[in-house]
């Protein structure tokens, strides 16, 4: 039972490069989320999706884009990487009903140099 | 806007001692509160949720709406409890997409 799978686990980018962080879940969850976690801080919501074809901005969306073409996949795109985007990125999914927790991936540690 | 505060970044106790990880929240509606835990080299995972009123691994947490708190407690800490703990407030899914606000986390160290 894979749950939420994120790839890659680690990546180093140069300033100005772009990349896509992959996230897929096999639990048929409608809701999916992308968070970033900076050192010593909690998780900040970047983007979220309530179903295929529906996405919306979270708390810190600038510099990122997402798409949700299928229920399973929710990739996060970084365009023109900047040092401020150095962080650990977590993808999560959940059912839509109340009281349901979020299920997290292992995270992607991204460094922008 | 909702807010979750975990006042202690670091908490250290001896094995067998009681432990309490504090969590305070601010939200005008009816919240759903969760505690998540991240053990070393593992992914973030659910520890417990307020609606279940359950005890997981000896931990309990009571939602106190008057004090807007959801403190996590365990009467006798074990070394395997050493981990990072996050308190989270989740908005109702049907109107707010189940978005969660997380505290900054508390690193618990249980010493032998």
JSON list of C-alpha atoms in Angstrom, two decimals:
[
{"chain": "A", "resi": 1, "resn": "UNK", "atom": "CA", "xyz": [0.00, 0.00, 0.00]},
{"chain": "A", "resi": 2, "resn": "UNK", "atom": "CA", "xyz": [2.01, 2.97, -1.30]},
{"chain": "A", "resi": 3, "resn": "UNK", "atom": "CA", "xyz": [-0.25, 5.80, -0.08]},
{"chain": "A", "resi": 4, "resn": "UNK", "atom": "CA", "xyz": [1.26, 9.12, -1.20]},
{"chain": "A", "resi": 5, "resn": "UNK", "atom": "CA", "xyz": [4.42, 8.91, -3.29]},
{"chain": "A", "resi": 6, "resn": "UNK", "atom": "CA", "xyz": [6.68, 11.86, -3.99]},
{"chain": "A", "resi": 7, "resn": "UNK", "atom": "CA", "xyz": [9.59, 12.05, -6.40]},
{"chain": "A", "resi": 8, "resn": "UNK", "atom": "CA", "xyz": [12.38, 12.99, -6.33]},
{"chain": "A", "resi": 9, "resn": "UNK", "atom": "CA", "xyz": [13.48, 12.78, -2.70]},
{"chain": "A", "resi": 10, "resn": "UNK", "atom": "CA", "xyz": [16.33, 15.24, -3.14]},
{"chain": "A", "resi": 11, "resn": "UNK", "atom": "CA", "xyz": [17.22, 17.77, -5.80]},
{"chain": "A", "resi": 12, "resn": "UNK", "atom": "CA", "xyz": [19.65, 20.63, -6.27]},
{"chain": "A", "resi": 13, "resn": "UNK", "atom": "CA", "xyz": [18.73, 23.33, -8.75]},
{"chain": "A", "resi": 14, "resn": "UNK", "atom": "CA", "xyz": [20.52, 26.36, -10.05]},
{"chain": "A", "resi": 15, "resn": "UNK", "atom": "CA", "xyz": [18.86, 29.75, -9.83]},
{"chain": "A", "resi": 16, "resn": "UNK", "atom": "CA", "xyz": [16.54, 30.24, -12.77]},
{"chain": "A", "resi": 17, "resn": "UNK", "atom": "CA", "xyz": [16.07, 26.56, -13.55]},
{"chain": "A", "resi": 18, "resn": "UNK", "atom": "CA", "xyz": [12.66, 24.95, -13.47]},
{"chain": "A", "resi": 19, "resn": "UNK", "atom": "CA", "xyz": [11.46, 21.57, -12.34]},
{"chain": "A", "resi": 20, "resn": "UNK", "atom": "CA", "xyz": [8.39, 19.55, -11.48]},
{"chain": "A", "resi": 21, "resn": "UNK", "atom": "CA", "xyz": [7.87, 17.77, -8.18]},
{"chain": "A", "resi": 22, "resn": "UNK", "atom": "CA", "xyz": [5.75, 14.70, -8.68]},
{"chain": "A", "resi": 23, "resn": "UNK", "atom": "CA", "xyz": [3.04, 13.49, -6.31]},
{"chain": "A", "resi": 24, "resn": "UNK", "atom": "CA", "xyz": [0.73, 10.55, -6.77]},
{"chain": "A", "resi": 25, "resn": "UNK", "atom": "CA", "xyz": [-1.69, 8.81, -4.43]},
{"chain": "A", "resi": 26, "resn": "UNK", "atom": "CA", "xyz": [-3.42, 5.46, -4.73]},
{"chain": "A", "resi": 27, "resn": "UNK", "atom": "CA", "xyz": [-6.17, 5.95, -2.13]},
{"chain": "A", "resi": 28, "resn": "UNK", "atom": "CA", "xyz": [-8.71, 7.59, -4.46]},
{"chain": "A", "resi": 29, "resn": "UNK", "atom": "CA", "xyz": [-8.67, 10.75, -2.35]},
{"chain": "A", "resi": 30, "resn": "UNK", "atom": "CA", "xyz": [-10.36, 13.78, -3.81]},
{"chain": "A", "resi": 31, "resn": "UNK", "atom": "CA", "xyz": [-8.39, 16.36, -1.89]},
{"chain": "A", "resi": 32, "resn": "UNK", "atom": "CA", "xyz": [-4.68, 16.94, -2.42]},
{"chain": "A", "resi": 33, "resn": "UNK", "atom": "CA", "xyz": [-2.30, 19.53, -1.02]},
{"chain": "A", "resi": 34, "resn": "UNK", "atom": "CA", "xyz": [1.22, 20.86, -1.43]},
{"chain": "A", "resi": 35, "resn": "UNK", "atom": "CA", "xyz": [3.07, 22.28, 1.54]},
{"chain": "A", "resi": 36, "resn": "UNK", "atom": "CA", "xyz": [6.52, 23.69, 2.09]},
{"chain": "A", "resi": 37, "resn": "UNK", "atom": "CA", "xyz": [8.38, 23.46, 5.36]},
{"chain": "A", "resi": 38, "resn": "UNK", "atom": "CA", "xyz": [11.19, 25.85, 6.12]},
{"chain": "A", "resi": 39, "resn": "UNK", "atom": "CA", "xyz": [13.64, 25.11, 8.97]},
{"chain": "A", "resi": 40, "resn": "UNK", "atom": "CA", "xyz": [12.05, 25.54, 12.38]},
{"chain": "A", "resi": 41, "resn": "UNK", "atom": "CA", "xyz": [8.70, 26.39, 10.89]},
{"chain": "A", "resi": 42, "resn": "UNK", "atom": "CA", "xyz": [5.42, 24.65, 10.37]},
{"chain": "A", "resi": 43, "resn": "UNK", "atom": "CA", "xyz": [3.94, 23.58, 7.06]},
{"chain": "A", "resi": 44, "resn": "UNK", "atom": "CA", "xyz": [2.71, 26.34, 4.79]},
{"chain": "A", "resi": 45, "resn": "UNK", "atom": "CA", "xyz": [0.06, 25.54, 2.17]},
{"chain": "A", "resi": 46, "resn": "UNK", "atom": "CA", "xyz": [1.15, 26.31, -1.39]},
{"chain": "A", "resi": 47, "resn": "UNK", "atom": "CA", "xyz": [-1.71, 24.95, -3.51]},
{"chain": "A", "resi": 48, "resn": "UNK", "atom": "CA", "xyz": [-4.57, 22.56, -3.07]},
{"chain": "A", "resi": 49, "resn": "UNK", "atom": "CA", "xyz": [-7.08, 20.67, -5.17]},
{"chain": "A", "resi": 50, "resn": "UNK", "atom": "CA", "xyz": [-10.53, 19.30, -4.38]},
{"chain": "A", "resi": 51, "resn": "UNK", "atom": "CA", "xyz": [-10.70, 17.10, -7.45]},
{"chain": "A", "resi": 52, "resn": "UNK", "atom": "CA", "xyz": [-9.48, 16.55, -10.98]},
{"chain": "A", "resi": 53, "resn": "UNK", "atom": "CA", "xyz": [-9.46, 19.80, -12.91]},
{"chain": "A", "resi": 54, "resn": "UNK", "atom": "CA", "xyz": [-9.90, 21.98, -9.80]},
{"chain": "A", "resi": 55, "resn": "UNK", "atom": "CA", "xyz": [-7.00, 23.74, -8.11]},
{"chain": "A", "resi": 56, "resn": "UNK", "atom": "CA", "xyz": [-6.65, 26.81, -5.94]},
{"chain": "A", "resi": 57, "resn": "UNK", "atom": "CA", "xyz": [-3.99, 28.90, -4.25]},
{"chain": "A", "resi": 58, "resn": "UNK", "atom": "CA", "xyz": [-3.00, 28.40, -0.67]},
{"chain": "A", "resi": 59, "resn": "UNK", "atom": "CA", "xyz": [-1.06, 30.66, 1.64]},
{"chain": "A", "resi": 60, "resn": "UNK", "atom": "CA", "xyz": [2.23, 30.90, -0.32]},
{"chain": "A", "resi": 61, "resn": "UNK", "atom": "CA", "xyz": [1.56, 30.24, -4.04]},
{"chain": "A", "resi": 62, "resn": "UNK", "atom": "CA", "xyz": [3.97, 32.71, -5.64]},
{"chain": "A", "resi": 63, "resn": "UNK", "atom": "CA", "xyz": [6.57, 31.06, -7.85]},
{"chain": "A", "resi": 64, "resn": "UNK", "atom": "CA", "xyz": [4.65, 27.81, -8.16]},
{"chain": "A", "resi": 65, "resn": "UNK", "atom": "CA", "xyz": [2.03, 26.24, -10.38]},
{"chain": "A", "resi": 66, "resn": "UNK", "atom": "CA", "xyz": [0.01, 23.05, -10.18]},
{"chain": "A", "resi": 67, "resn": "UNK", "atom": "CA", "xyz": [-2.27, 20.93, -12.31]},
{"chain": "A", "resi": 68, "resn": "UNK", "atom": "CA", "xyz": [-4.66, 18.10, -11.52]},
{"chain": "A", "resi": 69, "resn": "UNK", "atom": "CA", "xyz": [-5.54, 16.19, -14.65]},
{"chain": "A", "resi": 70, "resn": "UNK", "atom": "CA", "xyz": [-6.31, 12.96, -12.78]},
{"chain": "A", "resi": 71, "resn": "UNK", "atom": "CA", "xyz": [-7.45, 12.04, -9.28]},
{"chain": "A", "resi": 72, "resn": "UNK", "atom": "CA", "xyz": [-4.13, 10.33, -8.60]},
{"chain": "A", "resi": 73, "resn": "UNK", "atom": "CA", "xyz": [-1.59, 12.95, -9.66]},
{"chain": "A", "resi": 74, "resn": "UNK", "atom": "CA", "xyz": [-0.90, 16.46, -8.41]},
{"chain": "A", "resi": 75, "resn": "UNK", "atom": "CA", "xyz": [2.44, 17.77, -9.71]},
{"chain": "A", "resi": 76, "resn": "UNK", "atom": "CA", "xyz": [3.98, 21.00, -8.45]},
{"chain": "A", "resi": 77, "resn": "UNK", "atom": "CA", "xyz": [5.89, 23.11, -10.92]},
{"chain": "A", "resi": 78, "resn": "UNK", "atom": "CA", "xyz": [8.64, 25.57, -10.01]},
{"chain": "A", "resi": 79, "resn": "UNK", "atom": "CA", "xyz": [9.39, 28.13, -12.69]},
{"chain": "A", "resi": 80, "resn": "UNK", "atom": "CA", "xyz": [12.55, 30.24, -12.45]},
{"chain": "A", "resi": 81, "resn": "UNK", "atom": "CA", "xyz": [13.82, 28.73, -9.20]},
{"chain": "A", "resi": 82, "resn": "UNK", "atom": "CA", "xyz": [14.97, 31.20, -6.55]},
{"chain": "A", "resi": 83, "resn": "UNK", "atom": "CA", "xyz": [17.01, 30.65, -3.35]},
{"chain": "A", "resi": 84, "resn": "UNK", "atom": "CA", "xyz": [13.90, 31.50, -1.30]},
{"chain": "A", "resi": 85, "resn": "UNK", "atom": "CA", "xyz": [12.33, 28.29, -2.61]},
{"chain": "A", "resi": 86, "resn": "UNK", "atom": "CA", "xyz": [14.91, 26.16, -0.84]},
{"chain": "A", "resi": 87, "resn": "UNK", "atom": "CA", "xyz": [12.73, 24.06, 1.42]},
{"chain": "A", "resi": 88, "resn": "UNK", "atom": "CA", "xyz": [11.24, 20.64, 2.08]},
{"chain": "A", "resi": 89, "resn": "UNK", "atom": "CA", "xyz": [8.09, 20.05, 0.08]},
{"chain": "A", "resi": 90, "resn": "UNK", "atom": "CA", "xyz": [5.32, 17.75, 1.24]},
{"chain": "A", "resi": 91, "resn": "UNK", "atom": "CA", "xyz": [2.39, 16.45, -0.72]},
{"chain": "A", "resi": 92, "resn": "UNK", "atom": "CA", "xyz": [-0.70, 15.22, 1.13]},
{"chain": "A", "resi": 93, "resn": "UNK", "atom": "CA", "xyz": [-4.11, 13.84, 0.32]},
{"chain": "A", "resi": 94, "resn": "UNK", "atom": "CA", "xyz": [-7.34, 13.27, 2.19]},
{"chain": "A", "resi": 95, "resn": "UNK", "atom": "CA", "xyz": [-10.93, 12.27, 1.85]},
{"chain": "A", "resi": 96, "resn": "UNK", "atom": "CA", "xyz": [-13.48, 15.05, 1.67]},
{"chain": "A", "resi": 97, "resn": "UNK", "atom": "CA", "xyz": [-15.46, 14.12, 4.74]},
{"chain": "A", "resi": 98, "resn": "UNK", "atom": "CA", "xyz": [-15.10, 15.82, 8.06]},
{"chain": "A", "resi": 99, "resn": "UNK", "atom": "CA", "xyz": [-12.75, 14.32, 10.60]},
{"chain": "A", "resi": 100, "resn": "UNK", "atom": "CA", "xyz": [-10.51, 12.79, 7.99]},
{"chain": "A", "resi": 101, "resn": "UNK", "atom": "CA", "xyz": [-6.76, 13.28, 8.41]},
{"chain": "A", "resi": 102, "resn": "UNK", "atom": "CA", "xyz": [-4.27, 14.11, 5.72]},
{"chain": "A", "resi": 103, "resn": "UNK", "atom": "CA", "xyz": [-1.90, 11.43, 4.47]},
{"chain": "A", "resi": 104, "resn": "UNK", "atom": "CA", "xyz": [1.59, 12.64, 3.66]},
{"chain": "A", "resi": 105, "resn": "UNK", "atom": "CA", "xyz": [4.37, 11.67, 1.32]},
{"chain": "A", "resi": 106, "resn": "UNK", "atom": "CA", "xyz": [8.00, 11.40, 2.39]},
{"chain": "A", "resi": 107, "resn": "UNK", "atom": "CA", "xyz": [8.82, 14.89, 1.18]},
{"chain": "A", "resi": 108, "resn": "UNK", "atom": "CA", "xyz": [11.22, 16.35, -1.38]},
{"chain": "A", "resi": 109, "resn": "UNK", "atom": "CA", "xyz": [14.25, 18.23, -0.10]},
{"chain": "A", "resi": 110, "resn": "UNK", "atom": "CA", "xyz": [15.02, 20.96, -2.62]},
{"chain": "A", "resi": 111, "resn": "UNK", "atom": "CA", "xyz": [18.03, 23.27, -2.62]},
{"chain": "A", "resi": 112, "resn": "UNK", "atom": "CA", "xyz": [18.39, 26.23, -4.94]},
{"chain": "A", "resi": 113, "resn": "UNK", "atom": "CA", "xyz": [21.97, 27.40, -5.37]},
{"chain": "B", "resi": 1, "resn": "UNK", "atom": "CA", "xyz": [-7.75, 33.76, 9.75]},
{"chain": "B", "resi": 2, "resn": "UNK", "atom": "CA", "xyz": [-7.09, 30.66, 11.78]},
{"chain": "B", "resi": 3, "resn": "UNK", "atom": "CA", "xyz": [-3.86, 30.23, 13.70]},
{"chain": "B", "resi": 4, "resn": "UNK", "atom": "CA", "xyz": [-2.19, 27.40, 15.60]},
{"chain": "B", "resi": 5, "resn": "UNK", "atom": "CA", "xyz": [0.44, 28.07, 18.23]},
{"chain": "B", "resi": 6, "resn": "UNK", "atom": "CA", "xyz": [2.80, 25.54, 19.74]},
{"chain": "B", "resi": 7, "resn": "UNK", "atom": "CA", "xyz": [4.74, 27.58, 22.29]},
{"chain": "B", "resi": 8, "resn": "UNK", "atom": "CA", "xyz": [7.58, 25.10, 22.85]},
{"chain": "B", "resi": 9, "resn": "UNK", "atom": "CA", "xyz": [9.95, 24.36, 19.99]},
{"chain": "B", "resi": 10, "resn": "UNK", "atom": "CA", "xyz": [11.92, 21.93, 22.13]},
{"chain": "B", "resi": 11, "resn": "UNK", "atom": "CA", "xyz": [10.78, 19.77, 25.03]},
{"chain": "B", "resi": 12, "resn": "UNK", "atom": "CA", "xyz": [12.96, 17.35, 26.93]},
{"chain": "B", "resi": 13, "resn": "UNK", "atom": "CA", "xyz": [11.81, 14.91, 29.61]},
{"chain": "B", "resi": 14, "resn": "UNK", "atom": "CA", "xyz": [13.17, 11.79, 31.26]},
{"chain": "B", "resi": 15, "resn": "UNK", "atom": "CA", "xyz": [11.78, 8.36, 30.55]},
{"chain": "B", "resi": 16, "resn": "UNK", "atom": "CA", "xyz": [8.78, 7.64, 32.76]},
{"chain": "B", "resi": 17, "resn": "UNK", "atom": "CA", "xyz": [8.00, 11.29, 33.38]},
{"chain": "B", "resi": 18, "resn": "UNK", "atom": "CA", "xyz": [4.71, 12.87, 32.29]},
{"chain": "B", "resi": 19, "resn": "UNK", "atom": "CA", "xyz": [4.78, 14.95, 29.15]},
{"chain": "B", "resi": 20, "resn": "UNK", "atom": "CA", "xyz": [2.47, 17.65, 27.84]},
{"chain": "B", "resi": 21, "resn": "UNK", "atom": "CA", "xyz": [2.84, 19.29, 24.45]},
{"chain": "B", "resi": 22, "resn": "UNK", "atom": "CA", "xyz": [0.86, 22.48, 24.26]},
{"chain": "B", "resi": 23, "resn": "UNK", "atom": "CA", "xyz": [-1.30, 23.61, 21.37]},
{"chain": "B", "resi": 24, "resn": "UNK", "atom": "CA", "xyz": [-3.49, 26.70, 21.25]},
{"chain": "B", "resi": 25, "resn": "UNK", "atom": "CA", "xyz": [-5.61, 27.76, 18.34]},
{"chain": "B", "resi": 26, "resn": "UNK", "atom": "CA", "xyz": [-7.64, 30.69, 17.16]},
{"chain": "B", "resi": 27, "resn": "UNK", "atom": "CA", "xyz": [-10.61, 30.11, 14.90]},
{"chain": "B", "resi": 28, "resn": "UNK", "atom": "CA", "xyz": [-14.09, 31.55, 14.94]},
{"chain": "B", "resi": 29, "resn": "UNK", "atom": "CA", "xyz": [-15.83, 28.41, 13.69]},
{"chain": "B", "resi": 30, "resn": "UNK", "atom": "CA", "xyz": [-15.94, 24.81, 14.87]},
{"chain": "B", "resi": 31, "resn": "UNK", "atom": "CA", "xyz": [-12.48, 23.37, 14.32]},
{"chain": "B", "resi": 32, "resn": "UNK", "atom": "CA", "xyz": [-11.23, 19.90, 13.68]},
{"chain": "B", "resi": 33, "resn": "UNK", "atom": "CA", "xyz": [-8.01, 19.40, 15.61]},
{"chain": "B", "resi": 34, "resn": "UNK", "atom": "CA", "xyz": [-5.33, 16.84, 14.92]},
{"chain": "B", "resi": 35, "resn": "UNK", "atom": "CA", "xyz": [-1.94, 15.84, 16.24]},
{"chain": "B", "resi": 36, "resn": "UNK", "atom": "CA", "xyz": [0.58, 14.56, 13.71]},
{"chain": "B", "resi": 37, "resn": "UNK", "atom": "CA", "xyz": [3.93, 13.00, 14.53]},
{"chain": "B", "resi": 38, "resn": "UNK", "atom": "CA", "xyz": [7.12, 12.62, 12.53]},
{"chain": "B", "resi": 39, "resn": "UNK", "atom": "CA", "xyz": [9.59, 10.05, 13.80]},
{"chain": "B", "resi": 40, "resn": "UNK", "atom": "CA", "xyz": [13.19, 10.17, 12.62]},
{"chain": "B", "resi": 41, "resn": "UNK", "atom": "CA", "xyz": [13.46, 9.21, 8.94]},
{"chain": "B", "resi": 42, "resn": "UNK", "atom": "CA", "xyz": [9.72, 8.64, 8.64]},
{"chain": "B", "resi": 43, "resn": "UNK", "atom": "CA", "xyz": [6.91, 10.56, 7.04]},
{"chain": "B", "resi": 44, "resn": "UNK", "atom": "CA", "xyz": [4.48, 12.76, 8.88]},
{"chain": "B", "resi": 45, "resn": "UNK", "atom": "CA", "xyz": [1.59, 10.65, 10.14]},
{"chain": "B", "resi": 46, "resn": "UNK", "atom": "CA", "xyz": [-1.59, 11.07, 12.11]},
{"chain": "B", "resi": 47, "resn": "UNK", "atom": "CA", "xyz": [-1.30, 10.49, 15.85]},
{"chain": "B", "resi": 48, "resn": "UNK", "atom": "CA", "xyz": [-4.81, 11.33, 16.95]},
{"chain": "B", "resi": 49, "resn": "UNK", "atom": "CA", "xyz": [-7.82, 13.53, 16.23]},
{"chain": "B", "resi": 50, "resn": "UNK", "atom": "CA", "xyz": [-10.15, 15.24, 18.63]},
{"chain": "B", "resi": 51, "resn": "UNK", "atom": "CA", "xyz": [-13.38, 13.77, 17.31]},
{"chain": "B", "resi": 52, "resn": "UNK", "atom": "CA", "xyz": [-12.24, 10.24, 18.04]},
{"chain": "B", "resi": 53, "resn": "UNK", "atom": "CA", "xyz": [-11.48, 10.84, 21.70]},
{"chain": "B", "resi": 54, "resn": "UNK", "atom": "CA", "xyz": [-9.00, 8.02, 21.45]},
{"chain": "B", "resi": 55, "resn": "UNK", "atom": "CA", "xyz": [-5.74, 7.14, 23.11]},
{"chain": "B", "resi": 56, "resn": "UNK", "atom": "CA", "xyz": [-2.94, 6.29, 20.72]},
{"chain": "B", "resi": 57, "resn": "UNK", "atom": "CA", "xyz": [0.41, 5.00, 22.01]},
{"chain": "B", "resi": 58, "resn": "UNK", "atom": "CA", "xyz": [-0.66, 6.25, 25.44]},
{"chain": "B", "resi": 59, "resn": "UNK", "atom": "CA", "xyz": [-1.23, 9.80, 24.22]},
{"chain": "B", "resi": 60, "resn": "UNK", "atom": "CA", "xyz": [-4.49, 11.67, 24.73]},
{"chain": "B", "resi": 61, "resn": "UNK", "atom": "CA", "xyz": [-5.64, 15.15, 23.80]},
{"chain": "B", "resi": 62, "resn": "UNK", "atom": "CA", "xyz": [-8.76, 16.97, 24.91]},
{"chain": "B", "resi": 63, "resn": "UNK", "atom": "CA", "xyz": [-10.28, 19.83, 23.01]},
{"chain": "B", "resi": 64, "resn": "UNK", "atom": "CA", "xyz": [-10.95, 22.71, 25.39]},
{"chain": "B", "resi": 65, "resn": "UNK", "atom": "CA", "xyz": [-13.07, 25.20, 23.49]},
{"chain": "B", "resi": 66, "resn": "UNK", "atom": "CA", "xyz": [-13.11, 27.65, 26.40]},
{"chain": "B", "resi": 67, "resn": "UNK", "atom": "CA", "xyz": [-9.33, 27.88, 26.45]},
{"chain": "B", "resi": 68, "resn": "UNK", "atom": "CA", "xyz": [-9.02, 27.15, 22.71]},
{"chain": "B", "resi": 69, "resn": "UNK", "atom": "CA", "xyz": [-6.47, 24.48, 23.44]},
{"chain": "B", "resi": 70, "resn": "UNK", "atom": "CA", "xyz": [-5.73, 20.94, 22.34]},
{"chain": "B", "resi": 71, "resn": "UNK", "atom": "CA", "xyz": [-2.80, 19.87, 24.49]},
{"chain": "B", "resi": 72, "resn": "UNK", "atom": "CA", "xyz": [-1.23, 16.44, 23.95]},
{"chain": "B", "resi": 73, "resn": "UNK", "atom": "CA", "xyz": [-0.49, 14.44, 27.08]},
{"chain": "B", "resi": 74, "resn": "UNK", "atom": "CA", "xyz": [1.10, 11.19, 28.08]},
{"chain": "B", "resi": 75, "resn": "UNK", "atom": "CA", "xyz": [1.51, 10.09, 31.71]},
{"chain": "B", "resi": 76, "resn": "UNK", "atom": "CA", "xyz": [4.73, 8.11, 31.25]},
{"chain": "B", "resi": 77, "resn": "UNK", "atom": "CA", "xyz": [7.00, 9.08, 28.38]},
{"chain": "B", "resi": 78, "resn": "UNK", "atom": "CA", "xyz": [9.03, 6.43, 26.56]},
{"chain": "B", "resi": 79, "resn": "UNK", "atom": "CA", "xyz": [12.24, 6.85, 24.57]},
{"chain": "B", "resi": 80, "resn": "UNK", "atom": "CA", "xyz": [10.43, 5.84, 21.39]},
{"chain": "B", "resi": 81, "resn": "UNK", "atom": "CA", "xyz": [8.19, 8.89, 21.81]},
{"chain": "B", "resi": 82, "resn": "UNK", "atom": "CA", "xyz": [11.09, 11.10, 20.77]},
{"chain": "B", "resi": 83, "resn": "UNK", "atom": "CA", "xyz": [9.88, 12.81, 17.59]},
{"chain": "B", "resi": 84, "resn": "UNK", "atom": "CA", "xyz": [8.57, 16.01, 16.09]},
{"chain": "B", "resi": 85, "resn": "UNK", "atom": "CA", "xyz": [4.91, 16.72, 16.93]},
{"chain": "B", "resi": 86, "resn": "UNK", "atom": "CA", "xyz": [2.63, 19.02, 14.98]},
{"chain": "B", "resi": 87, "resn": "UNK", "atom": "CA", "xyz": [-0.76, 20.32, 16.01]},
{"chain": "B", "resi": 88, "resn": "UNK", "atom": "CA", "xyz": [-3.09, 21.07, 13.10]},
{"chain": "B", "resi": 89, "resn": "UNK", "atom": "CA", "xyz": [-6.44, 22.75, 12.70]},
{"chain": "B", "resi": 90, "resn": "UNK", "atom": "CA", "xyz": [-8.52, 21.62, 9.76]},
{"chain": "B", "resi": 91, "resn": "UNK", "atom": "CA", "xyz": [-11.34, 23.63, 8.25]},
{"chain": "B", "resi": 92, "resn": "UNK", "atom": "CA", "xyz": [-14.56, 21.88, 7.38]},
{"chain": "B", "resi": 93, "resn": "UNK", "atom": "CA", "xyz": [-14.07, 20.11, 4.04]},
{"chain": "B", "resi": 94, "resn": "UNK", "atom": "CA", "xyz": [-17.39, 20.99, 2.47]},
{"chain": "B", "resi": 95, "resn": "UNK", "atom": "CA", "xyz": [-16.78, 24.73, 2.60]},
{"chain": "B", "resi": 96, "resn": "UNK", "atom": "CA", "xyz": [-13.03, 25.13, 2.87]},
{"chain": "B", "resi": 97, "resn": "UNK", "atom": "CA", "xyz": [-11.56, 22.16, 1.04]},
{"chain": "B", "resi": 98, "resn": "UNK", "atom": "CA", "xyz": [-10.36, 20.69, 4.32]},
{"chain": "B", "resi": 99, "resn": "UNK", "atom": "CA", "xyz": [-7.40, 23.03, 4.41]},
{"chain": "B", "resi": 100, "resn": "UNK", "atom": "CA", "xyz": [-5.20, 22.66, 7.45]},
{"chain": "B", "resi": 101, "resn": "UNK", "atom": "CA", "xyz": [-3.15, 25.14, 9.41]},
{"chain": "B", "resi": 102, "resn": "UNK", "atom": "CA", "xyz": [-0.16, 23.68, 11.21]},
{"chain": "B", "resi": 103, "resn": "UNK", "atom": "CA", "xyz": [1.73, 24.85, 14.24]},
{"chain": "B", "resi": 104, "resn": "UNK", "atom": "CA", "xyz": [5.50, 25.20, 14.02]},
{"chain": "B", "resi": 105, "resn": "UNK", "atom": "CA", "xyz": [6.02, 21.89, 15.77]},
{"chain": "B", "resi": 106, "resn": "UNK", "atom": "CA", "xyz": [7.56, 20.70, 19.03]},
{"chain": "B", "resi": 107, "resn": "UNK", "atom": "CA", "xyz": [10.58, 18.44, 19.10]},
{"chain": "B", "resi": 108, "resn": "UNK", "atom": "CA", "xyz": [10.21, 16.02, 21.98]},
{"chain": "B", "resi": 109, "resn": "UNK", "atom": "CA", "xyz": [13.26, 14.27, 23.35]},
{"chain": "B", "resi": 110, "resn": "UNK", "atom": "CA", "xyz": [12.82, 11.56, 25.94]},
{"chain": "B", "resi": 111, "resn": "UNK", "atom": "CA", "xyz": [16.06, 10.88, 27.78]},
{"chain": "B", "resi": 112, "resn": "UNK", "atom": "CA", "xyz": [16.88, 7.49, 29.31]}
]
